[in-house]
PDB file of C-alpha atoms in Angstrom:
ATOM      1  CA  UNK A   1      97.899 102.779  82.142  1.00 84.00           C
ATOM      2  CA  UNK A   2      96.042 105.834  83.469  1.00 83.00           C
ATOM      3  CA  UNK A   3      93.868 106.421  80.463  1.00 87.00           C
ATOM      4  CA  UNK A   4      92.995 102.802  81.143  1.00 92.00           C
ATOM      5  CA  UNK A   5      91.921 102.879  84.637  1.00 91.00           C
ATOM      6  CA  UNK A   6      90.019 105.877  83.942  1.00 89.00           C
ATOM      7  CA  UNK A   7      88.218 104.853  80.808  1.00 93.00           C
ATOM      8  CA  UNK A   8      87.720 101.384  81.604  1.00 95.00           C
ATOM      9  CA  UNK A   9      89.031  99.825  84.907  1.00 94.00           C
ATOM     10  CA  UNK A  10      87.555 101.964  87.088  1.00 93.00           C
ATOM     11  CA  UNK A  11      84.021 102.025  85.802  1.00 94.00           C
ATOM     12  CA  UNK A  12      83.931  98.439  85.657  1.00 95.00           C
ATOM     13  CA  UNK A  13      85.071  98.136  88.965  1.00 92.00           C
ATOM     14  CA  UNK A  14      82.418 100.517  90.030  1.00 90.00           C
ATOM     15  CA  UNK A  15      79.862  98.564  88.096  1.00 93.00           C
ATOM     16  CA  UNK A  16      80.615  95.196  89.481  1.00 95.00           C
ATOM     17  CA  UNK A  17      81.496  96.231  93.049  1.00 91.00           C
ATOM     18  CA  UNK A  18      78.601  99.022  93.413  1.00 88.00           C
ATOM     19  CA  UNK A  19      79.162 102.751  94.668  1.00 84.00           C
ATOM     20  CA  UNK A  20      80.078 101.665  98.114  1.00 84.00           C
ATOM     21  CA  UNK A  21      83.020  99.500  97.401  1.00 87.00           C
ATOM     22  CA  UNK A  22      86.252 101.061  98.613  1.00 88.00           C
ATOM     23  CA  UNK A  23      88.781 100.923  95.563  1.00 91.00           C
ATOM     24  CA  UNK A  24      92.045  99.711  96.599  1.00 91.00           C
ATOM     25  CA  UNK A  25      95.540 100.277  94.378  1.00 91.00           C
ATOM     26  CA  UNK A  26      98.945  99.176  95.304  1.00 92.00           C
ATOM     27  CA  UNK A  27     102.000 101.236  93.875  1.00 89.00           C
ATOM     28  CA  UNK A  28     104.770  98.230  94.288  1.00 89.00           C
ATOM     29  CA  UNK A  29     107.574 100.682  93.397  1.00 84.00           C
ATOM     30  CA  UNK A  30     107.233 103.889  94.218  1.00 78.00           C
ATOM     31  CA  UNK A  31     110.382 105.490  93.900  1.00 78.00           C
ATOM     32  CA  UNK A  32     109.903 109.040  94.204  1.00 78.00           C
ATOM     33  CA  UNK A  33     105.922 109.008  94.643  1.00 82.00           C
ATOM     34  CA  UNK A  34     104.674 110.540  91.631  1.00 81.00           C
ATOM     35  CA  UNK A  35     103.247 107.314  90.359  1.00 85.00           C
ATOM     36  CA  UNK A  36     101.117 106.865  93.797  1.00 87.00           C
ATOM     37  CA  UNK A  37     100.316 110.730  94.113  1.00 85.00           C
ATOM     38  CA  UNK A  38      99.084 110.586  90.366  1.00 85.00           C
ATOM     39  CA  UNK A  39      96.909 107.158  91.297  1.00 88.00           C
ATOM     40  CA  UNK A  40      95.449 108.790  94.382  1.00 87.00           C
ATOM     41  CA  UNK A  41      94.729 111.795  92.386  1.00 88.00           C
ATOM     42  CA  UNK A  42      92.942 110.040  89.859  1.00 89.00           C
ATOM     43  CA  UNK A  43      91.141 107.675  92.100  1.00 90.00           C
ATOM     44  CA  UNK A  44      89.753 110.929  94.180  1.00 89.00           C
ATOM     45  CA  UNK A  45      88.851 112.477  90.608  1.00 88.00           C
ATOM     46  CA  UNK A  46      87.195 109.532  89.914  1.00 88.00           C
ATOM     47  CA  UNK A  47      85.458 108.580  93.257  1.00 78.00           C
ATOM     48  CA  UNK A  48      85.119 111.521  95.065  1.00 77.00           C
ATOM     49  CA  UNK A  49      83.824 110.034  98.028  1.00 65.00           C
ATOM     50  CA  UNK A  50      87.522 109.232  99.858  1.00 69.00           C
ATOM     51  CA  UNK A  51      86.661 105.559  99.851  1.00 78.00           C
ATOM     52  CA  UNK A  52      89.811 104.837  97.695  1.00 85.00           C
ATOM     53  CA  UNK A  53      92.897 103.821  99.150  1.00 88.00           C
ATOM     54  CA  UNK A  54      96.455 103.825  97.460  1.00 90.00           C
ATOM     55  CA  UNK A  55      99.199 101.629  99.145  1.00 91.00           C
ATOM     56  CA  UNK A  56     102.820 102.672  97.681  1.00 89.00           C
ATOM     57  CA  UNK A  57     105.634 100.850  98.741  1.00 90.00           C
ATOM     58  CA  UNK A  58     109.241 100.514  97.997  1.00 90.00           C
ATOM     59  CA  UNK A  59     112.346  98.564  99.183  1.00 91.00           C
ATOM     60  CA  UNK A  60     114.203 101.702  99.676  1.00 90.00           C
ATOM     61  CA  UNK A  61     112.900 103.502 103.009  1.00 88.00           C
ATOM     62  CA  UNK A  62     114.174 106.944 101.451  1.00 89.00           C
ATOM     63  CA  UNK A  63     112.240 106.217  98.587  1.00 87.00           C
ATOM     64  CA  UNK A  64     109.279 106.082 100.493  1.00 87.00           C
ATOM     65  CA  UNK A  65     110.060 109.091 102.895  1.00 88.00           C
ATOM     66  CA  UNK A  66     110.579 111.065  99.576  1.00 87.00           C
ATOM     67  CA  UNK A  67     107.489 110.127  98.307  1.00 86.00           C
ATOM     68  CA  UNK A  68     105.622 110.516 101.500  1.00 86.00           C
ATOM     69  CA  UNK A  69     106.764 113.919 101.943  1.00 86.00           C
ATOM     70  CA  UNK A  70     104.809 114.627  98.121  1.00 83.00           C
ATOM     71  CA  UNK A  71     107.557 117.536  97.409  1.00 84.00           C
ATOM     72  CA  UNK A  72     107.696 117.702  93.284  1.00 82.00           C
ATOM     73  CA  UNK A  73     109.229 120.425  91.257  1.00 80.00           C
ATOM     74  CA  UNK A  74     106.585 121.522  88.483  1.00 74.00           C
ATOM     75  CA  UNK A  75     106.001 119.397  85.373  1.00 71.00           C
ATOM     76  CA  UNK A  76     106.689 116.194  87.550  1.00 76.00           C
ATOM     77  CA  UNK A  77     102.839 115.177  87.162  1.00 65.00           C
ATOM     78  CA  UNK A  78     102.892 115.605  83.547  1.00 69.00           C
ATOM     79  CA  UNK A  79     100.219 113.692  82.794  1.00 69.00           C
ATOM     80  CA  UNK A  80      97.431 115.161  84.834  1.00 73.00           C
ATOM     81  CA  UNK A  81      95.478 118.323  83.548  1.00 77.00           C
ATOM     82  CA  UNK A  82      96.262 121.795  84.775  1.00 77.00           C
ATOM     83  CA  UNK A  83      92.972 121.752  87.144  1.00 83.00           C
ATOM     84  CA  UNK A  84      93.862 118.538  88.572  1.00 81.00           C
ATOM     85  CA  UNK A  85      97.405 119.676  89.513  1.00 78.00           C
ATOM     86  CA  UNK A  86      95.830 122.945  90.980  1.00 81.00           C
ATOM     87  CA  UNK A  87      93.260 121.682  93.236  1.00 86.00           C
ATOM     88  CA  UNK A  88      95.670 118.926  94.523  1.00 84.00           C
ATOM     89  CA  UNK A  89      98.777 120.616  94.787  1.00 83.00           C
ATOM     90  CA  UNK A  90     100.102 123.874  96.277  1.00 83.00           C
ATOM     91  CA  UNK A  91     103.383 125.998  95.542  1.00 77.00           C
ATOM     92  CA  UNK A  92     105.712 125.944  98.459  1.00 80.00           C
ATOM     93  CA  UNK A  93     109.293 127.200  98.570  1.00 75.00           C
ATOM     94  CA  UNK A  94     108.913 128.401  94.403  1.00 63.00           C
TER      95      UNK A  94
END
């Protein structure tokens, strides 16, 4: 899904809507938050203008709070390149 977004959907949105259009995405079941964080990183790397927005929702308040904290074990976002992980995360408490 992320490869499709990166290679086709995002360029098509940009082409149709223009450079100044704020791309918005909705992660409907954020659970532990890896998907919305990975989506936010993808949008940041694609757009770079910080106009993109990600809305992450879940029926569980605890899941949303966990996702909001953005604390993950190494390897959680396996689909991201090493450079993406290094530029968007930092090591805390080991």
